């Protein structure tokens, strides 16, 4: 029998705080395999830290979301939100499943084209599109979602200069009970700005108004907000038909569905509070079906869901660099995965899971990253089992926004691998090295 490992005795303060609904007992989720592939084997092969994406999880999540909407409404189309995760392998997985592309910059637009997305299946959103980018998108037959009047005037100008008829929609912002209201994007519903933009578009016969768009916010756990938003867009759709006898092709409800992550300060874990795709689908499709839109001409329902489709499919694996004791007596752990790779740790209390069960004992701990920077704190406090230098961890549910908002700060960005549906792993973005920087930088001659 193996000799039991020595565990250093510690005295920990019992916090007589709020128990969770399961009582005070701490439970540590262990993650040692992802899709049956050993995490430690992956770390050995591809280095630590390492981003891991499960293709199977993407597919399963997408199919669940598509099913929720398509069983409740006749015409449904998802458009993959590039900024949530624009790794080509991730985008291609969504496109193979039938998703269009939703982009918010010229860069993302180019990425979608390079991923072979048909111009007619790219939705161009965002407050800042250059005239050149607009011309290119209009010539490709993409859907332009107008954000403000100045953009509308630029498109009017373009419509006089080129032969293609721009396909446009307006982004509408509205009061649907979510505060602060995201009124910085699009045209307001309540004060008549949206209707006024619609009138200007309908007066220009060189533009084709194809749809209406809204994106009410992100991580929205209130399904009734979506019901209100869908209802308001449906009213505008019916009004356009009444006044102009013009039938819109689609209503686009944007993204914003919550993922199962836990927001900082939340009492209950996100897994318990996050609505299901069925809940969102019910709210949205009920509003559309109960609206005054002509039932013989129901518009296509477009969804630009980002976070809720990819968060669960992404993992960040890493290694314990050191254990520390702070002057207060508090335990601290340094990980090789910092806020540079985990930007979402600014608003989520990310779960951090050991890869092995080594002790039942846990202590309130602060988790730091590897950066020489005071802000690099992944968790202020987490009840965490004792771990030694070199032990490995997995941070689940990080597929959304981290691989796009990551900071190239102090360290190279690590490998990203995808586990395909057969369990084979592929590098989908290789670790950076000095050559990445050498390629971009030049030193003036007099400094060489
Ligand atoms: C960011 C964004 C999305 C995706 O939002 P999620 O909260 O990740 O679902 C969709 N549409 C637009 C216009 C966006 O800006």
GROMACS .gro file of C-alpha atoms and ligand atoms in nm:
model
  463
    1UNK     CA    1   0.000   0.000   0.000
    2UNK     CA    2   0.127   0.344  -0.089
    3UNK     CA    3   0.217   0.566   0.202
    4UNK     CA    4  -0.040   0.842   0.248
    5UNK     CA    5   0.071   1.185   0.138
    6UNK     CA    6   0.163   1.428   0.413
    7UNK     CA    7  -0.080   1.711   0.443
    8UNK     CA    8   0.044   2.023   0.610
    9UNK     CA    9  -0.189   2.110   0.902
   10UNK     CA   10  -0.374   2.437   0.863
   11UNK     CA   11  -0.614   2.626   1.078
   12UNK     CA   12  -0.886   2.780   0.869
   13UNK     CA   13  -1.140   3.028   0.982
   14UNK     CA   14  -1.494   2.905   0.948
   15UNK     CA   15  -1.693   3.171   0.773
   16UNK     CA   16  -2.037   3.176   0.922
   17UNK     CA   17  -2.165   3.324   0.600
   18UNK     CA   18  -2.442   3.218   0.370
   19UNK     CA   19  -2.449   2.849   0.300
   20UNK     CA   20  -2.534   2.759  -0.054
   21UNK     CA   21  -2.861   2.577  -0.104
   22UNK     CA   22  -2.688   2.243  -0.061
   23UNK     CA   23  -2.545   2.338   0.279
   24UNK     CA   24  -2.187   2.421   0.371
   25UNK     CA   25  -2.015   2.116   0.228
   26UNK     CA   26  -1.762   2.203  -0.037
   27UNK     CA   27  -1.758   1.993  -0.349
   28UNK     CA   28  -1.477   1.995  -0.598
   29UNK     CA   29  -1.557   1.905  -0.951
   30UNK     CA   30  -1.269   1.708  -1.097
   31UNK     CA   31  -1.207   1.733  -1.471
   32UNK     CA   32  -0.945   1.489  -1.591
   33UNK     CA   33  -1.090   1.412  -1.932
   34UNK     CA   34  -1.254   1.618  -2.204
   35UNK     CA   35  -1.450   1.408  -2.454
   36UNK     CA   36  -1.263   1.105  -2.317
   37UNK     CA   37  -0.923   1.259  -2.390
   38UNK     CA   38  -0.692   1.290  -2.090
   39UNK     CA   39  -0.622   1.653  -1.998
   40UNK     CA   40  -0.277   1.569  -1.865
   41UNK     CA   41  -0.187   1.393  -2.191
   42UNK     CA   42  -0.297   1.703  -2.383
   43UNK     CA   43  -0.087   1.928  -2.158
   44UNK     CA   44   0.215   1.702  -2.208
   45UNK     CA   45   0.175   1.707  -2.583
   46UNK     CA   46   0.077   2.070  -2.646
   47UNK     CA   47   0.220   2.253  -2.344
   48UNK     CA   48   0.063   2.447  -2.060
   49UNK     CA   49  -0.145   2.659  -2.062
   50UNK     CA   50  -0.368   2.518  -2.334
   51UNK     CA   51  -0.709   2.608  -2.475
   52UNK     CA   52  -0.920   2.305  -2.563
   53UNK     CA   53  -1.235   2.315  -2.775
   54UNK     CA   54  -1.481   2.028  -2.805
   55UNK     CA   55  -1.632   2.004  -3.152
   56UNK     CA   56  -1.891   1.761  -3.018
   57UNK     CA   57  -2.007   2.011  -2.757
   58UNK     CA   58  -2.044   2.283  -3.021
   59UNK     CA   59  -2.253   2.051  -3.235
   60UNK     CA   60  -2.469   1.929  -2.949
   61UNK     CA   61  -2.533   2.283  -2.822
   62UNK     CA   62  -2.615   2.415  -3.166
   63UNK     CA   63  -2.853   2.127  -3.235
   64UNK     CA   64  -3.027   2.185  -2.903
   65UNK     CA   65  -3.071   2.557  -2.977
   66UNK     CA   66  -3.185   2.498  -3.335
   67UNK     CA   67  -3.433   2.237  -3.222
   68UNK     CA   68  -3.579   2.469  -2.957
   69UNK     CA   69  -3.657   2.738  -3.215
   70UNK     CA   70  -3.736   2.532  -3.525
   71UNK     CA   71  -3.997   2.323  -3.345
   72UNK     CA   72  -4.180   2.642  -3.243
   73UNK     CA   73  -4.148   2.861  -3.552
   74UNK     CA   74  -4.152   2.777  -3.923
   75UNK     CA   75  -3.839   2.958  -4.047
   76UNK     CA   76  -3.528   2.989  -3.829
   77UNK     CA   77  -3.172   3.085  -3.914
   78UNK     CA   78  -2.870   3.119  -3.685
   79UNK     CA   79  -2.586   3.356  -3.776
   80UNK     CA   80  -2.258   3.290  -3.594
   81UNK     CA   81  -2.139   3.593  -3.398
   82UNK     CA   82  -1.776   3.618  -3.507
   83UNK     CA   83  -1.657   3.839  -3.224
   84UNK     CA   84  -1.758   3.574  -2.968
   85UNK     CA   85  -1.498   3.334  -3.111
   86UNK     CA   86  -1.357   3.384  -3.459
   87UNK     CA   87  -1.115   3.096  -3.474
   88UNK     CA   88  -1.162   2.961  -3.826
   89UNK     CA   89  -1.218   2.603  -3.704
   90UNK     CA   90  -1.495   2.724  -3.471
   91UNK     CA   91  -1.661   2.939  -3.738
   92UNK     CA   92  -1.638   2.656  -3.991
   93UNK     CA   93  -1.803   2.417  -3.747
   94UNK     CA   94  -2.098   2.657  -3.715
   95UNK     CA   95  -2.112   2.716  -4.091
   96UNK     CA   96  -2.113   2.340  -4.154
   97UNK     CA   97  -2.409   2.317  -3.916
   98UNK     CA   98  -2.591   2.576  -4.129
   99UNK     CA   99  -2.509   2.904  -3.957
  100UNK     CA  100  -2.465   3.226  -4.150
  101UNK     CA  101  -2.201   3.477  -4.034
  102UNK     CA  102  -2.265   3.786  -3.818
  103UNK     CA  103  -1.975   4.031  -3.826
  104UNK     CA  104  -1.913   4.372  -3.670
  105UNK     CA  105  -1.601   4.500  -3.849
  106UNK     CA  106  -1.418   4.497  -4.180
  107UNK     CA  107  -1.171   4.246  -4.032
  108UNK     CA  108  -1.447   4.004  -3.932
  109UNK     CA  109  -1.612   4.055  -4.271
  110UNK     CA  110  -1.289   3.949  -4.444
  111UNK     CA  111  -1.261   3.650  -4.212
  112UNK     CA  112  -1.614   3.536  -4.302
  113UNK     CA  113  -1.539   3.565  -4.676
  114UNK     CA  114  -1.214   3.372  -4.627
  115UNK     CA  115  -1.420   3.102  -4.453
  116UNK     CA  116  -1.615   3.074  -4.781
  117UNK     CA  117  -1.935   3.221  -4.645
  118UNK     CA  118  -2.152   3.339  -4.931
  119UNK     CA  119  -2.178   3.722  -4.931
  120UNK     CA  120  -2.557   3.688  -4.915
  121UNK     CA  121  -2.524   3.500  -4.588
  122UNK     CA  122  -2.319   3.761  -4.403
  123UNK     CA  123  -2.488   4.007  -4.168
  124UNK     CA  124  -2.283   4.324  -4.125
  125UNK     CA  125  -2.353   4.485  -3.786
  126UNK     CA  126  -2.172   4.744  -3.580
  127UNK     CA  127  -2.145   5.119  -3.532
  128UNK     CA  128  -1.830   5.171  -3.740
  129UNK     CA  129  -1.825   5.056  -4.102
  130UNK     CA  130  -1.608   5.250  -4.346
  131UNK     CA  131  -1.745   5.355  -4.685
  132UNK     CA  132  -1.507   5.109  -4.856
  133UNK     CA  133  -1.626   4.825  -4.631
  134UNK     CA  134  -1.989   4.914  -4.701
  135UNK     CA  135  -1.933   4.919  -5.078
  136UNK     CA  136  -1.765   4.581  -5.066
  137UNK     CA  137  -2.045   4.429  -4.853
  138UNK     CA  138  -2.318   4.582  -5.072
  139UNK     CA  139  -2.153   4.446  -5.389
  140UNK     CA  140  -2.142   4.102  -5.225
  141UNK     CA  141  -2.515   4.119  -5.150
  142UNK     CA  142  -2.466   4.111  -4.771
  143UNK     CA  143  -2.725   4.237  -4.524
  144UNK     CA  144  -2.624   4.577  -4.387
  145UNK     CA  145  -2.767   4.654  -4.044
  146UNK     CA  146  -2.767   5.033  -4.017
  147UNK     CA  147  -2.666   5.169  -3.677
  148UNK     CA  148  -2.719   5.547  -3.711
  149UNK     CA  149  -2.837   5.817  -3.952
  150UNK     CA  150  -2.485   5.904  -4.068
  151UNK     CA  151  -2.444   5.547  -4.186
  152UNK     CA  152  -2.781   5.564  -4.364
  153UNK     CA  153  -2.668   5.880  -4.548
  154UNK     CA  154  -2.342   5.708  -4.653
  155UNK     CA  155  -2.544   5.416  -4.788
  156UNK     CA  156  -2.774   5.658  -4.973
  157UNK     CA  157  -2.462   5.812  -5.126
  158UNK     CA  158  -2.326   5.469  -5.225
  159UNK     CA  159  -2.662   5.373  -5.379
  160UNK     CA  160  -2.617   5.657  -5.630
  161UNK     CA  161  -2.266   5.548  -5.719
  162UNK     CA  162  -2.302   5.174  -5.779
  163UNK     CA  163  -2.550   4.947  -5.955
  164UNK     CA  164  -2.622   4.702  -5.674
  165UNK     CA  165  -2.927   4.776  -5.463
  166UNK     CA  166  -2.814   4.774  -5.097
  167UNK     CA  167  -3.002   4.523  -4.879
  168UNK     CA  168  -3.050   4.701  -4.548
  169UNK     CA  169  -3.209   4.656  -4.209
  170UNK     CA  170  -3.201   4.890  -3.913
  171UNK     CA  171  -3.087   4.806  -3.567
  172UNK     CA  172  -3.358   4.904  -3.320
  173UNK     CA  173  -3.299   4.974  -2.951
  174UNK     CA  174  -3.590   4.975  -2.711
  175UNK     CA  175  -3.708   4.958  -2.355
  176UNK     CA  176  -3.770   4.594  -2.281
  177UNK     CA  177  -3.701   4.607  -1.912
  178UNK     CA  178  -3.322   4.568  -1.933
  179UNK     CA  179  -3.133   4.855  -1.772
  180UNK     CA  180  -2.911   5.029  -1.847
  181UNK     CA  181  -3.067   5.027  -2.192
  182UNK     CA  182  -2.826   4.974  -2.480
  183UNK     CA  183  -2.945   5.287  -2.660
  184UNK     CA  184  -2.602   5.369  -2.797
  185UNK     CA  185  -2.660   5.122  -3.082
  186UNK     CA  186  -2.926   5.166  -3.345
  187UNK     CA  187  -3.245   5.371  -3.358
  188UNK     CA  188  -3.483   5.405  -3.067
  189UNK     CA  189  -3.826   5.247  -3.086
  190UNK     CA  190  -4.016   5.449  -2.824
  191UNK     CA  191  -3.921   5.799  -2.939
  192UNK     CA  192  -4.002   5.733  -3.305
  193UNK     CA  193  -3.644   5.742  -3.428
  194UNK     CA  194  -3.670   5.387  -3.566
  195UNK     CA  195  -3.987   5.468  -3.759
  196UNK     CA  196  -3.828   5.783  -3.894
  197UNK     CA  197  -3.527   5.581  -4.021
  198UNK     CA  198  -3.765   5.330  -4.181
  199UNK     CA  199  -3.947   5.614  -4.361
  200UNK     CA  200  -3.620   5.753  -4.497
  201UNK     CA  201  -3.524   5.409  -4.626
  202UNK     CA  202  -3.866   5.349  -4.783
  203UNK     CA  203  -3.844   5.689  -4.959
  204UNK     CA  204  -3.522   5.589  -5.134
  205UNK     CA  205  -3.619   5.336  -5.398
  206UNK     CA  206  -3.254   5.250  -5.447
  207UNK     CA  207  -3.248   5.076  -5.108
  208UNK     CA  208  -3.421   4.752  -5.018
  209UNK     CA  209  -3.542   4.724  -4.658
  210UNK     CA  210  -3.509   4.352  -4.590
  211UNK     CA  211  -3.543   4.324  -4.215
  212UNK     CA  212  -3.533   4.460  -3.863
  213UNK     CA  213  -3.265   4.389  -3.606
  214UNK     CA  214  -3.214   4.429  -3.233
  215UNK     CA  215  -2.955   4.307  -2.984
  216UNK     CA  216  -3.084   4.399  -2.642
  217UNK     CA  217  -2.771   4.319  -2.441
  218UNK     CA  218  -2.562   4.026  -2.332
  219UNK     CA  219  -2.603   3.761  -2.062
  220UNK     CA  220  -2.974   3.845  -2.040
  221UNK     CA  221  -3.140   3.600  -1.802
  222UNK     CA  222  -3.486   3.751  -1.845
  223UNK     CA  223  -3.678   3.573  -2.120
  224UNK     CA  224  -3.962   3.824  -2.093
  225UNK     CA  225  -3.726   4.096  -2.222
  226UNK     CA  226  -3.700   3.895  -2.544
  227UNK     CA  227  -4.075   3.861  -2.558
  228UNK     CA  228  -4.112   4.239  -2.537
  229UNK     CA  229  -3.836   4.297  -2.795
  230UNK     CA  230  -3.982   4.046  -3.042
  231UNK     CA  231  -4.325   4.202  -2.991
  232UNK     CA  232  -4.198   4.551  -3.070
  233UNK     CA  233  -4.012   4.441  -3.384
  234UNK     CA  234  -4.324   4.251  -3.492
  235UNK     CA  235  -4.536   4.566  -3.450
  236UNK     CA  236  -4.297   4.762  -3.671
  237UNK     CA  237  -4.303   4.481  -3.928
  238UNK     CA  238  -4.683   4.489  -3.940
  239UNK     CA  239  -4.683   4.869  -3.961
  240UNK     CA  240  -4.442   4.867  -4.258
  241UNK     CA  241  -4.674   4.622  -4.433
  242UNK     CA  242  -4.980   4.840  -4.358
  243UNK     CA  243  -4.828   5.169  -4.461
  244UNK     CA  244  -4.607   5.062  -4.753
  245UNK     CA  245  -4.746   4.718  -4.845
  246UNK     CA  246  -4.388   4.604  -4.803
  247UNK     CA  247  -4.316   4.265  -4.649
  248UNK     CA  248  -3.995   4.222  -4.456
  249UNK     CA  249  -3.788   3.910  -4.515
  250UNK     CA  250  -3.668   3.873  -4.158
  251UNK     CA  251  -3.669   3.975  -3.795
  252UNK     CA  252  -3.331   3.940  -3.624
  253UNK     CA  253  -3.338   3.916  -3.244
  254UNK     CA  254  -2.959   3.935  -3.206
  255UNK     CA  255  -2.774   3.747  -2.933
  256UNK     CA  256  -2.746   3.785  -2.558
  257UNK     CA  257  -2.870   3.453  -2.420
  258UNK     CA  258  -2.691   3.374  -2.094
  259UNK     CA  259  -2.442   3.092  -2.063
  260UNK     CA  260  -2.415   2.879  -1.752
  261UNK     CA  261  -2.130   3.082  -1.601
  262UNK     CA  262  -2.182   3.249  -1.264
  263UNK     CA  263  -2.163   3.627  -1.257
  264UNK     CA  264  -1.954   3.781  -0.981
  265UNK     CA  265  -2.175   3.855  -0.683
  266UNK     CA  266  -2.453   3.619  -0.792
  267UNK     CA  267  -2.607   3.420  -0.508
  268UNK     CA  268  -2.693   3.108  -0.704
  269UNK     CA  269  -2.467   2.938  -0.957
  270UNK     CA  270  -2.530   3.016  -1.326
  271UNK     CA  271  -2.618   2.652  -1.400
  272UNK     CA  272  -2.929   2.701  -1.184
  273UNK     CA  273  -3.033   3.047  -1.305
  274UNK     CA  274  -2.959   3.035  -1.678
  275UNK     CA  275  -3.278   2.991  -1.886
  276UNK     CA  276  -3.281   2.706  -2.137
  277UNK     CA  277  -3.297   2.752  -2.515
  278UNK     CA  278  -3.656   2.630  -2.488
  279UNK     CA  279  -3.740   2.913  -2.247
  280UNK     CA  280  -3.594   3.178  -2.480
  281UNK     CA  281  -3.752   3.018  -2.787
  282UNK     CA  282  -4.091   3.007  -2.620
  283UNK     CA  283  -4.082   3.376  -2.531
  284UNK     CA  284  -3.966   3.495  -2.873
  285UNK     CA  285  -4.182   3.276  -3.093
  286UNK     CA  286  -4.492   3.338  -2.880
  287UNK     CA  287  -4.452   3.712  -2.934
  288UNK     CA  288  -4.411   3.671  -3.310
  289UNK     CA  289  -4.700   3.431  -3.351
  290UNK     CA  290  -4.935   3.645  -3.140
  291UNK     CA  291  -4.844   3.963  -3.327
  292UNK     CA  292  -5.046   4.123  -3.605
  293UNK     CA  293  -4.801   4.010  -3.875
  294UNK     CA  294  -4.984   3.845  -4.166
  295UNK     CA  295  -4.959   3.471  -4.094
  296UNK     CA  296  -4.913   3.397  -4.464
  297UNK     CA  297  -4.595   3.605  -4.464
  298UNK     CA  298  -4.415   3.527  -4.142
  299UNK     CA  299  -4.062   3.664  -4.161
  300UNK     CA  300  -3.756   3.447  -4.119
  301UNK     CA  301  -3.643   3.452  -3.753
  302UNK     CA  302  -3.268   3.516  -3.729
  303UNK     CA  303  -3.068   3.461  -3.409
  304UNK     CA  304  -2.712   3.581  -3.356
  305UNK     CA  305  -2.651   3.378  -3.041
  306UNK     CA  306  -2.283   3.383  -2.941
  307UNK     CA  307  -2.199   3.316  -2.579
  308UNK     CA  308  -2.467   3.053  -2.515
  309UNK     CA  309  -2.353   2.844  -2.813
  310UNK     CA  310  -1.979   2.831  -2.748
  311UNK     CA  311  -1.904   2.895  -2.380
  312UNK     CA  312  -1.956   2.534  -2.274
  313UNK     CA  313  -1.738   2.396  -2.556
  314UNK     CA  314  -1.421   2.577  -2.445
  315UNK     CA  315  -1.179   2.483  -2.166
  316UNK     CA  316  -0.857   2.638  -2.043
  317UNK     CA  317  -0.612   2.390  -1.891
  318UNK     CA  318  -0.315   2.506  -1.687
  319UNK     CA  319  -0.064   2.429  -1.417
  320UNK     CA  320   0.000   2.539  -1.060
  321UNK     CA  321   0.319   2.746  -1.064
  322UNK     CA  322   0.347   2.805  -0.689
  323UNK     CA  323   0.173   2.811  -0.353
  324UNK     CA  324   0.207   3.118  -0.136
  325UNK     CA  325   0.101   3.245   0.201
  326UNK     CA  326   0.006   3.614   0.204
  327UNK     CA  327   0.093   3.832   0.503
  328UNK     CA  328  -0.266   3.802   0.621
  329UNK     CA  329  -0.222   3.427   0.648
  330UNK     CA  330  -0.437   3.377   0.345
  331UNK     CA  331  -0.350   3.107   0.099
  332UNK     CA  332  -0.266   3.207  -0.257
  333UNK     CA  333  -0.195   3.000  -0.566
  334UNK     CA  334  -0.020   3.117  -0.880
  335UNK     CA  335  -0.148   2.959  -1.201
  336UNK     CA  336   0.001   2.989  -1.549
  337UNK     CA  337  -0.342   3.099  -1.676
  338UNK     CA  338  -0.400   3.465  -1.601
  339UNK     CA  339  -0.643   3.736  -1.700
  340UNK     CA  340  -0.441   3.771  -2.022
  341UNK     CA  341  -0.606   3.445  -2.134
  342UNK     CA  342  -0.918   3.474  -1.924
  343UNK     CA  343  -1.060   3.816  -1.985
  344UNK     CA  344  -1.402   3.701  -1.871
  345UNK     CA  345  -1.269   3.655  -1.517
  346UNK     CA  346  -1.343   4.027  -1.477
  347UNK     CA  347  -1.715   3.947  -1.460
  348UNK     CA  348  -1.745   3.573  -1.398
  349UNK     CA  349  -1.649   3.367  -1.095
  350UNK     CA  350  -1.496   3.095  -1.307
  351UNK     CA  351  -1.498   2.743  -1.176
  352UNK     CA  352  -1.144   2.604  -1.139
  353UNK     CA  353  -1.124   2.226  -1.131
  354UNK     CA  354  -0.832   2.005  -1.027
  355UNK     CA  355  -0.753   1.718  -1.263
  356UNK     CA  356  -0.696   1.472  -0.978
  357UNK     CA  357  -0.864   1.403  -0.648
  358UNK     CA  358  -0.579   1.450  -0.404
  359UNK     CA  359  -0.737   1.572  -0.082
  360UNK     CA  360  -1.072   1.643   0.074
  361UNK     CA  361  -0.927   1.940   0.256
  362UNK     CA  362  -1.003   2.278   0.108
  363UNK     CA  363  -0.910   2.629   0.202
  364UNK     CA  364  -1.030   2.969   0.097
  365UNK     CA  365  -0.778   3.072  -0.164
  366UNK     CA  366  -0.689   3.360  -0.394
  367UNK     CA  367  -0.595   3.252  -0.746
  368UNK     CA  368  -0.342   3.464  -0.928
  369UNK     CA  369  -0.218   3.441  -1.284
  370UNK     CA  370   0.144   3.455  -1.402
  371UNK     CA  371   0.160   3.825  -1.493
  372UNK     CA  372   0.380   4.069  -1.305
  373UNK     CA  373   0.082   4.294  -1.260
  374UNK     CA  374  -0.143   4.343  -0.960
  375UNK     CA  375  -0.468   4.312  -1.158
  376UNK     CA  376  -0.387   3.955  -1.257
  377UNK     CA  377  -0.626   3.782  -1.022
  378UNK     CA  378  -0.841   3.501  -1.161
  379UNK     CA  379  -1.045   3.444  -0.842
  380UNK     CA  380  -1.045   3.666  -0.530
  381UNK     CA  381  -1.163   3.377  -0.323
  382UNK     CA  382  -1.242   3.020  -0.404
  383UNK     CA  383  -1.262   2.721  -0.175
  384UNK     CA  384  -0.986   2.512  -0.322
  385UNK     CA  385  -0.814   2.185  -0.227
  386UNK     CA  386  -0.443   2.180  -0.149
  387UNK     CA  387  -0.239   2.142  -0.462
  388UNK     CA  388   0.130   2.125  -0.528
  389UNK     CA  389   0.349   2.298  -0.779
  390UNK     CA  390   0.310   2.117  -1.111
  391UNK     CA  391  -0.044   1.995  -1.041
  392UNK     CA  392  -0.284   2.072  -1.321
  393UNK     CA  393  -0.625   2.237  -1.339
  394UNK     CA  394  -0.904   2.291  -1.589
  395UNK     CA  395  -1.122   2.600  -1.615
  396UNK     CA  396  -1.441   2.496  -1.794
  397UNK     CA  397  -1.695   2.711  -1.983
  398UNK     CA  398  -1.459   2.966  -2.132
  399UNK     CA  399  -1.533   2.930  -2.505
  400UNK     CA  400  -1.696   3.274  -2.542
  401UNK     CA  401  -1.494   3.594  -2.579
  402UNK     CA  402  -1.166   3.473  -2.422
  403UNK     CA  403  -1.005   3.368  -2.750
  404UNK     CA  404  -1.092   3.704  -2.906
  405UNK     CA  405  -1.054   3.947  -2.615
  406UNK     CA  406  -0.733   3.788  -2.485
  407UNK     CA  407  -0.443   4.019  -2.427
  408UNK     CA  408  -0.106   3.977  -2.587
  409UNK     CA  409   0.053   4.101  -2.271
  410UNK     CA  410   0.379   3.978  -2.117
  411UNK     CA  411   0.350   3.620  -2.246
  412UNK     CA  412   0.296   3.444  -2.579
  413UNK     CA  413  -0.052   3.316  -2.647
  414UNK     CA  414  -0.066   2.936  -2.614
  415UNK     CA  415  -0.179   2.656  -2.843
  416UNK     CA  416  -0.547   2.599  -2.904
  417UNK     CA  417  -0.656   2.246  -2.985
  418UNK     CA  418  -0.988   2.110  -3.101
  419UNK     CA  419  -1.102   1.759  -3.014
  420UNK     CA  420  -1.307   1.635  -3.309
  421UNK     CA  421  -1.611   1.412  -3.280
  422UNK     CA  422  -1.396   1.099  -3.313
  423UNK     CA  423  -1.169   1.204  -3.025
  424UNK     CA  424  -0.879   1.313  -3.246
  425UNK     CA  425  -0.705   1.637  -3.149
  426UNK     CA  426  -0.594   1.908  -3.391
  427UNK     CA  427  -0.400   2.228  -3.330
  428UNK     CA  428  -0.632   2.501  -3.459
  429UNK     CA  429  -0.415   2.797  -3.355
  430UNK     CA  430  -0.051   2.747  -3.281
  431UNK     CA  431   0.140   2.894  -2.992
  432UNK     CA  432   0.298   3.227  -3.067
  433UNK     CA  433   0.674   3.272  -3.067
  434UNK     CA  434   0.916   3.556  -3.124
  435UNK     CA  435   0.875   3.536  -3.503
  436UNK     CA  436   0.514   3.661  -3.472
  437UNK     CA  437   0.651   3.985  -3.330
  438UNK     CA  438   0.952   4.003  -3.560
  439UNK     CA  439   0.711   3.986  -3.855
  440UNK     CA  440   0.513   4.286  -3.738
  441UNK     CA  441   0.784   4.513  -3.603
  442UNK     CA  442   1.055   4.716  -3.773
  443UNK     CA  443   1.337   4.911  -3.615
  444UNK     CA  444   1.436   5.241  -3.780
  445UNK     CA  445   1.775   5.220  -3.950
  446UNK     CA  446   1.950   5.456  -3.709
  447UNK     CA  447   1.867   5.225  -3.416
  448UNK     CA  448   1.986   4.904  -3.574
  449LIG     C1  449  -2.193   4.053  -2.960
  449LIG     C2  450  -2.311   4.045  -3.046
  449LIG     C3  451  -2.384   3.925  -3.058
  449LIG     C4  452  -2.355   3.802  -2.974
  449LIG     O1  453  -2.390   3.828  -2.842
  449LIG     P1  454  -2.389   3.714  -2.728
  449LIG     O2  455  -2.421   3.788  -2.604
  449LIG     O3  456  -2.252   3.655  -2.726
  449LIG     O4  457  -2.492   3.612  -2.764
  449LIG     C5  458  -2.489   3.923  -3.147
  449LIG     N1  459  -2.523   4.033  -3.218
  449LIG     C6  460  -2.456   4.149  -3.208
  449LIG     C7  461  -2.498   4.265  -3.288
  449LIG     C8  462  -2.349   4.160  -3.121
  449LIG     O5  463  -2.284   4.276  -3.111
   0.00000   0.00000   0.00000
